[in-house]
Coordinates of C-alpha atoms in Angstrom, one line a residue:
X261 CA -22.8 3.8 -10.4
X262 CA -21.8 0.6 -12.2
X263 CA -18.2 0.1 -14.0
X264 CA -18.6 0.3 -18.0
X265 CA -15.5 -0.8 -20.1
X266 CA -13.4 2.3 -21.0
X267 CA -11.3 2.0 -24.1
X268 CA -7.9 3.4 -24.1
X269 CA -8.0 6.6 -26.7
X270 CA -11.7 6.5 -26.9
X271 CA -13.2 10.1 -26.3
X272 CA -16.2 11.3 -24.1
X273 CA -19.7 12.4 -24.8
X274 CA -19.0 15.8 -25.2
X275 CA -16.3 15.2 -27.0
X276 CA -13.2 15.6 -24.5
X277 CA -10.0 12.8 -24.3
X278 CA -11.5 9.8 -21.7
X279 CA -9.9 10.8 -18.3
X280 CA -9.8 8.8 -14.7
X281 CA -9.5 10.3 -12.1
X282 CA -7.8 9.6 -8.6
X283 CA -8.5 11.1 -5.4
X284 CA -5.1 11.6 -3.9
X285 CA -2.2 13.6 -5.3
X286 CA 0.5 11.2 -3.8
X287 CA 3.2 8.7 -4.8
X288 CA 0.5 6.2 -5.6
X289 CA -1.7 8.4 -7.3
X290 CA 1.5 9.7 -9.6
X291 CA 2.3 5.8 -10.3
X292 CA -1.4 5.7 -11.3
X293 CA -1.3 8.8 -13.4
X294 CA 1.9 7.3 -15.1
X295 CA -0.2 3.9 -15.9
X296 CA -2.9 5.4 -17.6
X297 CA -1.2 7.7 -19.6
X298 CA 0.9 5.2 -20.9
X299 CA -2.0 3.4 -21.9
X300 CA -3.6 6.2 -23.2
X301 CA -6.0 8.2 -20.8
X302 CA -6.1 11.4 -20.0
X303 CA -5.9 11.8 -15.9
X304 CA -7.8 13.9 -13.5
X305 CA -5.9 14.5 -9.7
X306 CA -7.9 15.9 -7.1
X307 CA -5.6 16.6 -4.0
X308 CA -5.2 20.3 -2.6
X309 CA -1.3 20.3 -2.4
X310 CA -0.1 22.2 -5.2
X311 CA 3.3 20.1 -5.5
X312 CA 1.4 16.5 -5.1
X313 CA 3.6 14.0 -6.8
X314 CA 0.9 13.0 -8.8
X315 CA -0.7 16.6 -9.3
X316 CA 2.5 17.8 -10.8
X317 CA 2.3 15.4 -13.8
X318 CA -1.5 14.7 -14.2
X319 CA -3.7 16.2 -16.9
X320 CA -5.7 17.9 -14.9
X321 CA -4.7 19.1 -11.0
X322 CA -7.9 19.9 -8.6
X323 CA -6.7 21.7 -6.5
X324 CA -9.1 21.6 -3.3
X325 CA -9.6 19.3 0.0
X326 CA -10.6 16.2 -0.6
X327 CA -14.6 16.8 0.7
X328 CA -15.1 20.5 -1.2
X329 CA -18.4 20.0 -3.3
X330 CA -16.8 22.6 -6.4
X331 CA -13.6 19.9 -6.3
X332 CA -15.8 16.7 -6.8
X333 CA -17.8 18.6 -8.4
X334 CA -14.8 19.4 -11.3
X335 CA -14.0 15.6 -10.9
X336 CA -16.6 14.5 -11.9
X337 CA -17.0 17.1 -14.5
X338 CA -13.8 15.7 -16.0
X339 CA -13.8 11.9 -15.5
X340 CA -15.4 8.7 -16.5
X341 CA -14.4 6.7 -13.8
X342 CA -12.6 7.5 -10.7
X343 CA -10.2 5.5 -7.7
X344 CA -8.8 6.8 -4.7
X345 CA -4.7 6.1 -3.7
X346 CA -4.8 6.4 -0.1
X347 CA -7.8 4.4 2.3
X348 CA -8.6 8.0 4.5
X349 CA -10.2 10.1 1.7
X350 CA -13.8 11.1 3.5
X351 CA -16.3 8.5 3.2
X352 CA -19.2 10.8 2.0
X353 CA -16.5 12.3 -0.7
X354 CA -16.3 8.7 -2.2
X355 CA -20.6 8.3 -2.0
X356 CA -21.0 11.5 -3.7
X357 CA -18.8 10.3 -6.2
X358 CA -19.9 7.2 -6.8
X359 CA -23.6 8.7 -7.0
X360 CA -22.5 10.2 -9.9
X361 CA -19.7 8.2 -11.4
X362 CA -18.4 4.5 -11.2
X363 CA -15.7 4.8 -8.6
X364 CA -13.5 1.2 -7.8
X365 CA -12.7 0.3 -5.1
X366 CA -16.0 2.0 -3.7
X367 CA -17.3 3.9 -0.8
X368 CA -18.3 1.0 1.6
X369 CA -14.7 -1.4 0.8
X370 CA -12.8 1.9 1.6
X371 CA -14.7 2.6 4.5
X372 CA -14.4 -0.8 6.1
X373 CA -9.9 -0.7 6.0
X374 CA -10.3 3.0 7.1
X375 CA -11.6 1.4 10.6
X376 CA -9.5 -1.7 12.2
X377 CA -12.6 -2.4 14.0
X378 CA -14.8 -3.1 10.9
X379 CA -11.5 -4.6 9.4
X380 CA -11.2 -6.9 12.1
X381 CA -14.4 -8.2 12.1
X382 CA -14.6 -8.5 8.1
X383 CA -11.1 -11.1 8.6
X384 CA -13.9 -12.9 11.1
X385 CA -16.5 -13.4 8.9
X386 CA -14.5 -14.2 5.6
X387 CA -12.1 -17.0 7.9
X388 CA -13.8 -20.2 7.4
X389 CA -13.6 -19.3 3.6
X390 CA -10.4 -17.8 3.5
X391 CA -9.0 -20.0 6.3
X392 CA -6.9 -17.5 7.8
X393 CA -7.7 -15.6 10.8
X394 CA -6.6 -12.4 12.3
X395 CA -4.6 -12.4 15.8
X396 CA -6.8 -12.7 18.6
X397 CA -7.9 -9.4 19.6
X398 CA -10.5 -6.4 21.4
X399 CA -12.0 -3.8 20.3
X400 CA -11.5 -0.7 23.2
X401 CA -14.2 1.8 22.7
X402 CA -15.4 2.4 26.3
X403 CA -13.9 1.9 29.9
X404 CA -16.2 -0.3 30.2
X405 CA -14.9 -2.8 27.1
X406 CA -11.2 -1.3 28.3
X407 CA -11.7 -3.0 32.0
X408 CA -13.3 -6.7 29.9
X409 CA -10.2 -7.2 28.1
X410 CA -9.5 -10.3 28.5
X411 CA -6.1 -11.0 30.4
X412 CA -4.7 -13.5 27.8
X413 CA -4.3 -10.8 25.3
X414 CA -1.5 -9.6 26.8
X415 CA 1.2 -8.5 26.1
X416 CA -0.5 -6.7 23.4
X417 CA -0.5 -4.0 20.8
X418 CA -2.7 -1.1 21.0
X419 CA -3.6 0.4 17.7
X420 CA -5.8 3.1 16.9
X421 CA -8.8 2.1 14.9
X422 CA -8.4 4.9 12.6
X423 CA -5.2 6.9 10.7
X424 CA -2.9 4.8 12.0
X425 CA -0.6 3.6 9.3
X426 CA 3.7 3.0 9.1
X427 CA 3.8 2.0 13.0
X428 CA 2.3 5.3 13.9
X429 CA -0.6 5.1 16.4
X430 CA 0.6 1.9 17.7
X431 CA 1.4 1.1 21.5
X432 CA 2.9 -2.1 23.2
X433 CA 1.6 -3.1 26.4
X434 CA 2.8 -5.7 28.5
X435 CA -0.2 -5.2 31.6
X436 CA -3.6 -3.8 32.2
X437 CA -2.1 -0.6 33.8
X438 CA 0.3 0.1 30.7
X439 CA -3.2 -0.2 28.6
X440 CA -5.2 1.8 30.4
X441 CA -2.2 4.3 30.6
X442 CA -1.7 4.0 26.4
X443 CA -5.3 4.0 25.7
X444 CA -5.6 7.7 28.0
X445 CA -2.2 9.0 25.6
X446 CA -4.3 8.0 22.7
X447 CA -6.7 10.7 23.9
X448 CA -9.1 7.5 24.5
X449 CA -10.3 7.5 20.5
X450 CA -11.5 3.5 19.2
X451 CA -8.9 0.9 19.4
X452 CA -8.1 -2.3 18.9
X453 CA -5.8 -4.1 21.0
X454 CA -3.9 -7.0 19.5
X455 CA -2.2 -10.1 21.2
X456 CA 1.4 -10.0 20.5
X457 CA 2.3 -13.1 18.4
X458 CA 5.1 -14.9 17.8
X459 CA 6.8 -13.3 14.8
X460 CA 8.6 -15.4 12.3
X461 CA 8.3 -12.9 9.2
X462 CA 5.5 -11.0 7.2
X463 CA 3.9 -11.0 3.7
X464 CA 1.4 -9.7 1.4
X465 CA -0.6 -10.2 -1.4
X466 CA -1.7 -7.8 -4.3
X467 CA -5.0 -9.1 -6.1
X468 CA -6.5 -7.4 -8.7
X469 CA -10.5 -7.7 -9.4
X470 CA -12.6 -6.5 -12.1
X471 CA -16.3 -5.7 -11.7
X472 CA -17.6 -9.0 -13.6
X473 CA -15.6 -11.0 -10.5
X474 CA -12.5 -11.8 -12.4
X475 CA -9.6 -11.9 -9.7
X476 CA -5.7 -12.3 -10.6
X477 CA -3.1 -12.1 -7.7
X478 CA 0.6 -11.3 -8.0
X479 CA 3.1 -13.3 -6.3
X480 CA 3.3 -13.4 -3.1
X481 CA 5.6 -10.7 -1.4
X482 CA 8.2 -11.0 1.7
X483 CA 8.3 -7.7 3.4
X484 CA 11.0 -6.6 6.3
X485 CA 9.9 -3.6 8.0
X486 CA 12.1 -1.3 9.9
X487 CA 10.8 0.9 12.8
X488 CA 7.1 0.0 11.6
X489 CA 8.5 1.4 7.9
X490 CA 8.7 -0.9 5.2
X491 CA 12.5 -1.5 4.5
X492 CA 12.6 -4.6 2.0
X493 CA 10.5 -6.8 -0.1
X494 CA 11.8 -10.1 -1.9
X495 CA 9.8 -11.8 -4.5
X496 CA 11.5 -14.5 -6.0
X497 CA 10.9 -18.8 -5.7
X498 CA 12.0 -19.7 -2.4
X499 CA 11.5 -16.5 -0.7
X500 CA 8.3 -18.0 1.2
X501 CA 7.1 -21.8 2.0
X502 CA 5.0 -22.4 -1.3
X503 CA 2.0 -23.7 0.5
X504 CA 1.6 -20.9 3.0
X505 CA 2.0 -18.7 -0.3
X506 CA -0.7 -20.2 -2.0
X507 CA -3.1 -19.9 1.0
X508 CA -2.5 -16.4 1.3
X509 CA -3.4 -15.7 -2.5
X510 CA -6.9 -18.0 -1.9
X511 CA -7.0 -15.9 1.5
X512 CA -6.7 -12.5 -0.4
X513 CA -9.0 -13.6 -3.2
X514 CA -11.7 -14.8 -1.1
X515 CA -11.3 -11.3 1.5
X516 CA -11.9 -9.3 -1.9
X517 CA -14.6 -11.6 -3.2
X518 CA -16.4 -11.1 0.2
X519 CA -16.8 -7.3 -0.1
X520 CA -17.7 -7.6 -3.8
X521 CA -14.2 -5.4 -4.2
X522 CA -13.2 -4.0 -7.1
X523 CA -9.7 -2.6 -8.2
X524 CA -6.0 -3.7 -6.7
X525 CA -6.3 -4.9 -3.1
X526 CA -3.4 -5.7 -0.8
X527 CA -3.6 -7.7 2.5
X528 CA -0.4 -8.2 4.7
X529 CA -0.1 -10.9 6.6
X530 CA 1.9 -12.1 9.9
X531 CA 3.9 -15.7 9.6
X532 CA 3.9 -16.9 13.2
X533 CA 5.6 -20.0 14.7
X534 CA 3.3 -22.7 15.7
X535 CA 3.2 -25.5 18.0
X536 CA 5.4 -27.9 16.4
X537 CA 7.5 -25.9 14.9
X538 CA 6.6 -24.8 11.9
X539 CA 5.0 -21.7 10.7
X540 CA 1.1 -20.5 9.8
X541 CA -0.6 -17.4 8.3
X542 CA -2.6 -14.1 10.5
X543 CA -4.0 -11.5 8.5
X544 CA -3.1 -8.2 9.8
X545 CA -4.6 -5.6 7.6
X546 CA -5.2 -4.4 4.0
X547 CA -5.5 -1.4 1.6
X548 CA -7.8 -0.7 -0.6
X549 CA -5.0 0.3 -3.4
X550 CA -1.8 -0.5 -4.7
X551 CA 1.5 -1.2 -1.9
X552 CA 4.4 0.1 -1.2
X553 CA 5.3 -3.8 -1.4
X554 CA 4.0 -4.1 -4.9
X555 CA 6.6 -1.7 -6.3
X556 CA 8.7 -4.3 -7.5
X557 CA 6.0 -5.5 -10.4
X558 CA 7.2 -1.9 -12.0
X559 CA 10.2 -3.8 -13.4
X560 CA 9.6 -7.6 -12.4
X561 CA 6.5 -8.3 -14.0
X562 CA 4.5 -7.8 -17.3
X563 CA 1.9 -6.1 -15.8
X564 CA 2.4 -3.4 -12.9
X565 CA -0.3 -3.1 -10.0
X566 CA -0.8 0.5 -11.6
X567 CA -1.4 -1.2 -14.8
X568 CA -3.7 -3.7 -13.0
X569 CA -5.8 -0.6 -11.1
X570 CA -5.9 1.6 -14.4
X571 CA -7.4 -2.2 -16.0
X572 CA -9.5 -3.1 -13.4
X573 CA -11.3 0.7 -13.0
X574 CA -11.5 0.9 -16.9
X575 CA -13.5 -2.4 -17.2
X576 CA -10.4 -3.8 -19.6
X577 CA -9.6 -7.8 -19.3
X578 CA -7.5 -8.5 -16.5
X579 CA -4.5 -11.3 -17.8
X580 CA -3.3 -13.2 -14.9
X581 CA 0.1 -11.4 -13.8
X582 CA 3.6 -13.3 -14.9
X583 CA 6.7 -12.2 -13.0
X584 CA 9.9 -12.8 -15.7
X585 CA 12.8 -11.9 -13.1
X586 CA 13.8 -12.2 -9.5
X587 CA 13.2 -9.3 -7.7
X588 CA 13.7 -7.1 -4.5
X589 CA 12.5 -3.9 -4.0
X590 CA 14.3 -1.4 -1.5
X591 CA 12.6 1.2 -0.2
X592 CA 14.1 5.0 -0.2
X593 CA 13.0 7.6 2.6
X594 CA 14.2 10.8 3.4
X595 CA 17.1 9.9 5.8
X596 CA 19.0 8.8 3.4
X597 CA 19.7 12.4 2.0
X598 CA 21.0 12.4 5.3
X599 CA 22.2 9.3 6.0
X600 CA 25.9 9.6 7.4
X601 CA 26.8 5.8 6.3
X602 CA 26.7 6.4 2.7
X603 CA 28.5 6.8 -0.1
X604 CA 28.3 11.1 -0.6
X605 CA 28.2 12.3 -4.1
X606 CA 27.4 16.1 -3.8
X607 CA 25.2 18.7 -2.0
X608 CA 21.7 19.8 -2.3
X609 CA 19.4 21.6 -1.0
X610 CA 17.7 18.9 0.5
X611 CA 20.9 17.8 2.1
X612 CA 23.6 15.3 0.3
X613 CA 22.2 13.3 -2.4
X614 CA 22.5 9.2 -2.1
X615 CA 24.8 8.4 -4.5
X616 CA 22.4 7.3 -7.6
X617 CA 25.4 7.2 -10.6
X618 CA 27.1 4.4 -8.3
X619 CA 24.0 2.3 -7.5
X620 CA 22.8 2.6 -11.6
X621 CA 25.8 1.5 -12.8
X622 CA 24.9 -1.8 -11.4
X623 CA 23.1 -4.3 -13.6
X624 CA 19.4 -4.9 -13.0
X625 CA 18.8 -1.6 -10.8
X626 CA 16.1 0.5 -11.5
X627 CA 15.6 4.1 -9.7
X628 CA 11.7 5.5 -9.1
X629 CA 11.6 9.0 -7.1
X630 CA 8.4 10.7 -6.5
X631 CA 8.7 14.4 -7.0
X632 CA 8.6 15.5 -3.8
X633 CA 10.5 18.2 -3.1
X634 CA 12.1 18.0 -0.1
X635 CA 13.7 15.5 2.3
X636 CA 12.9 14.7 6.1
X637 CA 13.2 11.1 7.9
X638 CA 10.6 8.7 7.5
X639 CA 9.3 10.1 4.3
X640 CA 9.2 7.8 1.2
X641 CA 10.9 9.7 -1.3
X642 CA 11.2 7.0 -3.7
X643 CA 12.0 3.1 -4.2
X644 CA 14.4 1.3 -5.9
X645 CA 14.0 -2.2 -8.1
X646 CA 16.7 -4.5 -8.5
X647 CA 16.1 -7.5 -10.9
X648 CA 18.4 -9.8 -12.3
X649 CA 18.1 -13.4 -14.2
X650 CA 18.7 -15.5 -10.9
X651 CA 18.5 -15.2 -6.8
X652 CA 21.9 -15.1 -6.1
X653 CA 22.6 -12.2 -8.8
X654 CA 19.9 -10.4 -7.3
X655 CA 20.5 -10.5 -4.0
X656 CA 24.1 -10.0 -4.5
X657 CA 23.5 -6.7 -6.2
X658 CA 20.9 -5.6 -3.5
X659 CA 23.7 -6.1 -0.7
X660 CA 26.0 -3.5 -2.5
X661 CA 23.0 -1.2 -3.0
X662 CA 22.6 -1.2 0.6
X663 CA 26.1 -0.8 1.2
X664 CA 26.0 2.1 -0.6
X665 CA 23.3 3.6 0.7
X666 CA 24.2 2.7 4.3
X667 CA 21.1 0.8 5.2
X668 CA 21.6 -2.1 7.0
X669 CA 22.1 -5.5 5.1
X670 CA 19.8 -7.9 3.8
X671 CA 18.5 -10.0 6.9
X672 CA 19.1 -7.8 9.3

C-alpha cells in the first residue's frame, strides 16, 4: 500500500490519535517511539518481550512474535503506517503488512540486506551508478561453488549470508582447507566469502528518502569498531578526505534510489589503501533503518535519523540535515558495568555503575541508556554524545570520557 502524508495530531477514521507503528521493541524502535511522540503521534510496538526498550514506553505494546497473525493483526488494527527497527523481522510479516498498510522501508528492500548474497549482488548492479563496488567476493551455497572459489580470494572472510550482524557469524580464512573447515562449523548454511582488503579505516552514510524520491543524507560518519562492535564514531570536518565523503553520500543515494527505498538507510563502507598510496571507497553492507553510527545526530544535528524515519514514513517534507556542532559518539555496552578500569561510583544489581555524575559534569556530554534491565558484555546498553563548539574541545572531552570509563583511547 502506498505512503499518504500523515499530519502530526491529526486523528484516524474512526476517530482514534494517528499512531505508527514499528516492528521491533528494541533500542531503535524506543529512539523511534521517542521521535514520534515528540512530534506528536501516538506509537504502536509489536515485539513479544515484555521489557522491550521501546515496548516499555510506546502507546501501545503487542506483545506477540513477530509472524503471529492476531499481533499484525492488532498492528494493523492500530496504525496508519508502520516500519520495522531491525533488518530480520520475517519477510512474509512485512508483506502481510504492507498488504494492508503503507509500511517504509518495505518487504522486498528489507528482504534483500537480510541476505548478503542478494546484498552483494544489489552493490553489483547499482556500481557503475554509484561508482563504488563491494570487495571481491563468492557466494558458497554448495560444495560444488565451495571447491570454484577462486584462489585469489584468499585470505578471506567467511560470513554467513543471513543473521550475522556485530562480527558474529564471521570467519577468517587464510587457505582452502581453513574454508572448507569454517564453512562445515557454520553447519554449511549460505555464505559469502570476502577477500580480505587492505584496511585503512571505515565509514557510513545515513540517507533519508521519502516516497515521492526526495533523498537527504547526513554527514558522513567515521566508525572504529572493536571486536566486530562498534566502539567510536567522529563526525566533524576533517574526520574523512572530503572527496571520498562526497562519493559515499552519491554512493548511498543512488543504492537507495535503485531499490525505490523508502525511510533512513545506512550503508558502511570499507576505506582501503590503493596502489599509489592513497585511499578509495568498498561498500560493505547496509540497514534498512537507523545506526548505531547515526546516534550522534541526537545532539549534533537539527534533525535526528529518528526524526528523519518518523518524516520520511509519515509522508512529511524531508529538509536537508544541518549538523551545528562537532561531534563523537561513544558507544556504551554492558562491560562497562563491569569494566575493572573505571572510575567506580557505587553498586547495583547489575554490577557497579560507570560513573555517569563524573562524565556529565563535562561540557557537551550527553547520556542516552536504553531501558534494558540488565547488564552482560557485548550488549549495547546505551551511547553517549559528546559535542562541543570546535574539534579539539571535542575530542579533548571524549579522551577523559574514555578515561573514565576505561575504554581504550581515541585512535587506538
Amino acid at each position: 500500500m502506498s505512503l499518504k502524508t500523515i499530519l502530526p495530531g491529526s486523528t484516524s477514521p474512526t476517530g482514534q490519535q494517528t499512531t505508527l507503528g514499528v516492528m521491533g521493541g528494541g533500542q531503535l524502535g524506543r529512539m523511534f517511539v521517542q521521535a514520534a511522540q515528540a512530534m506528536g503521534y501516538f506509537t504502536a510496538v509489536l515485539d513479544p518481550d515484555p521489557a522491550s526498550p521501546a515496548g516499555l514506553i510506546s502507546h501501545f505494546h503487542i506483545q506477540t512474535p513477530f509472524d503471529d497473525e492476531q499481533g499484525l493483526a492488532q498492528l494493523m488494527q492500530r496504525c496508519e503506517a508502520i516500519t520495522t527497527e531491525f533488518e530480520n523481522v520475517p519477510a512474509p510479516a512485512l508483506v502481510t503488512l504492507g498488504a494492508h498498510r503503507p509500511v517504509a522501508p518495505s518487504a522486498s528492500c528489507v528482504a534483500v540486506a537480510q541476505d548478503r548474497i542478494k546484498e552483494k549482488a544489489h552493490f553489483v548492479q547499482c556500481a557503475p551508478v554509484s561508482g563504488v563496488f563491494p570487495a571481491p567476493y563468492a557466494a558458497i551455497t554448495t560444495d560444488a561453488l565451495l571447491a570454484a572459489v577462486p584462489a585469489d580470494l584468499l585470505p578471506g572472510i567467511l560470513k554467513t549470508a543471513r543473521l550475522g550482524y556485530d562480527g558474529k557469524g564471521q570467519v577468517r580464512v587464510s587457505t582452502r582447507e581453513e574454508l572448507a573447515s569454517a564453512w562445515e562449523d557454520l553447519n554449511k548454511v549460505p555464505c559469502v566469502l570476502e577477500k580480505l582488503m587492505p584496511l585503512r579505516g571505515e565509514c557510513s552514510v545515513i540517507v533519508a528518502r521519502g516516497a515521492d524520491g526526495q533523498t537527504v543524507s547526513f554527514p558522513v560518519q567515521k566508525n572504529t569498531h572493536h571486536d566486530g562492535i562498534l566502539a567510536i564514531t567522529e563526525v566533524f570536518d576533517g574526520a574523512l578526505d572530503p572527496t571520498l565523503a562526497a562519493r559515499a553520500q552519491a554512493s548511498t543515494a543512488a543504492l537507495a534510489q535503485h531499490l525505490n527505498y523508502v525511510g533512513v538507510l545506512c550503508v558502511e563502507y570499507f576505506l582501503v589503501d590503493t596502489a599509489n598510496g592513497g585511499a578509495d571507497l568498498i561498500v560493505n553492507e547496509m540497514a534498512p533503518r537507523p545506526h548505531n553510527s547515526g546516534h550522534y545526530t541526537q545532539d549534533a544535528c537539527d534533525i535526528s535519523q529518528f526524526e528523519a524515519q518518523v518524516r520520511a514514513l509519515a509522508g512529511l517534507p524531508l529538509p536537508t540535515p544541518r549538523q551545528h556542532s562537532p561531534a563523537i559518539m561513544v558507544n556504551l555496552l554492558g562491560d562497562l558495568w563491569f569494566a575493572p578500569n573505571a572510575v567506580r561510583e557505587k553498586v547495583s544489581e547489575r554490577g557497579v555503575s560507570p560513573p555517569w555524575a563524573q562524565v556529565l559534569a563535562l561540557p557537551g556530554t550527553h547520556l542516552h541508556l536504553y531501558g534494558k534491565l540488565s547488564a552482560r558484555a557485548g550488549r549495547k546498553m546505551g551511547h553517549l554524545n559528546i559535542t562541543a563548539p570546535t574539534v579539539a574541545q571535542v575530542r579533548a572531552t571524549t579522551a577523559e570520557v574514555l578515561r573514565l570509563l576505561g575504554l581504550p583511547p581515541l585512535d587506538a
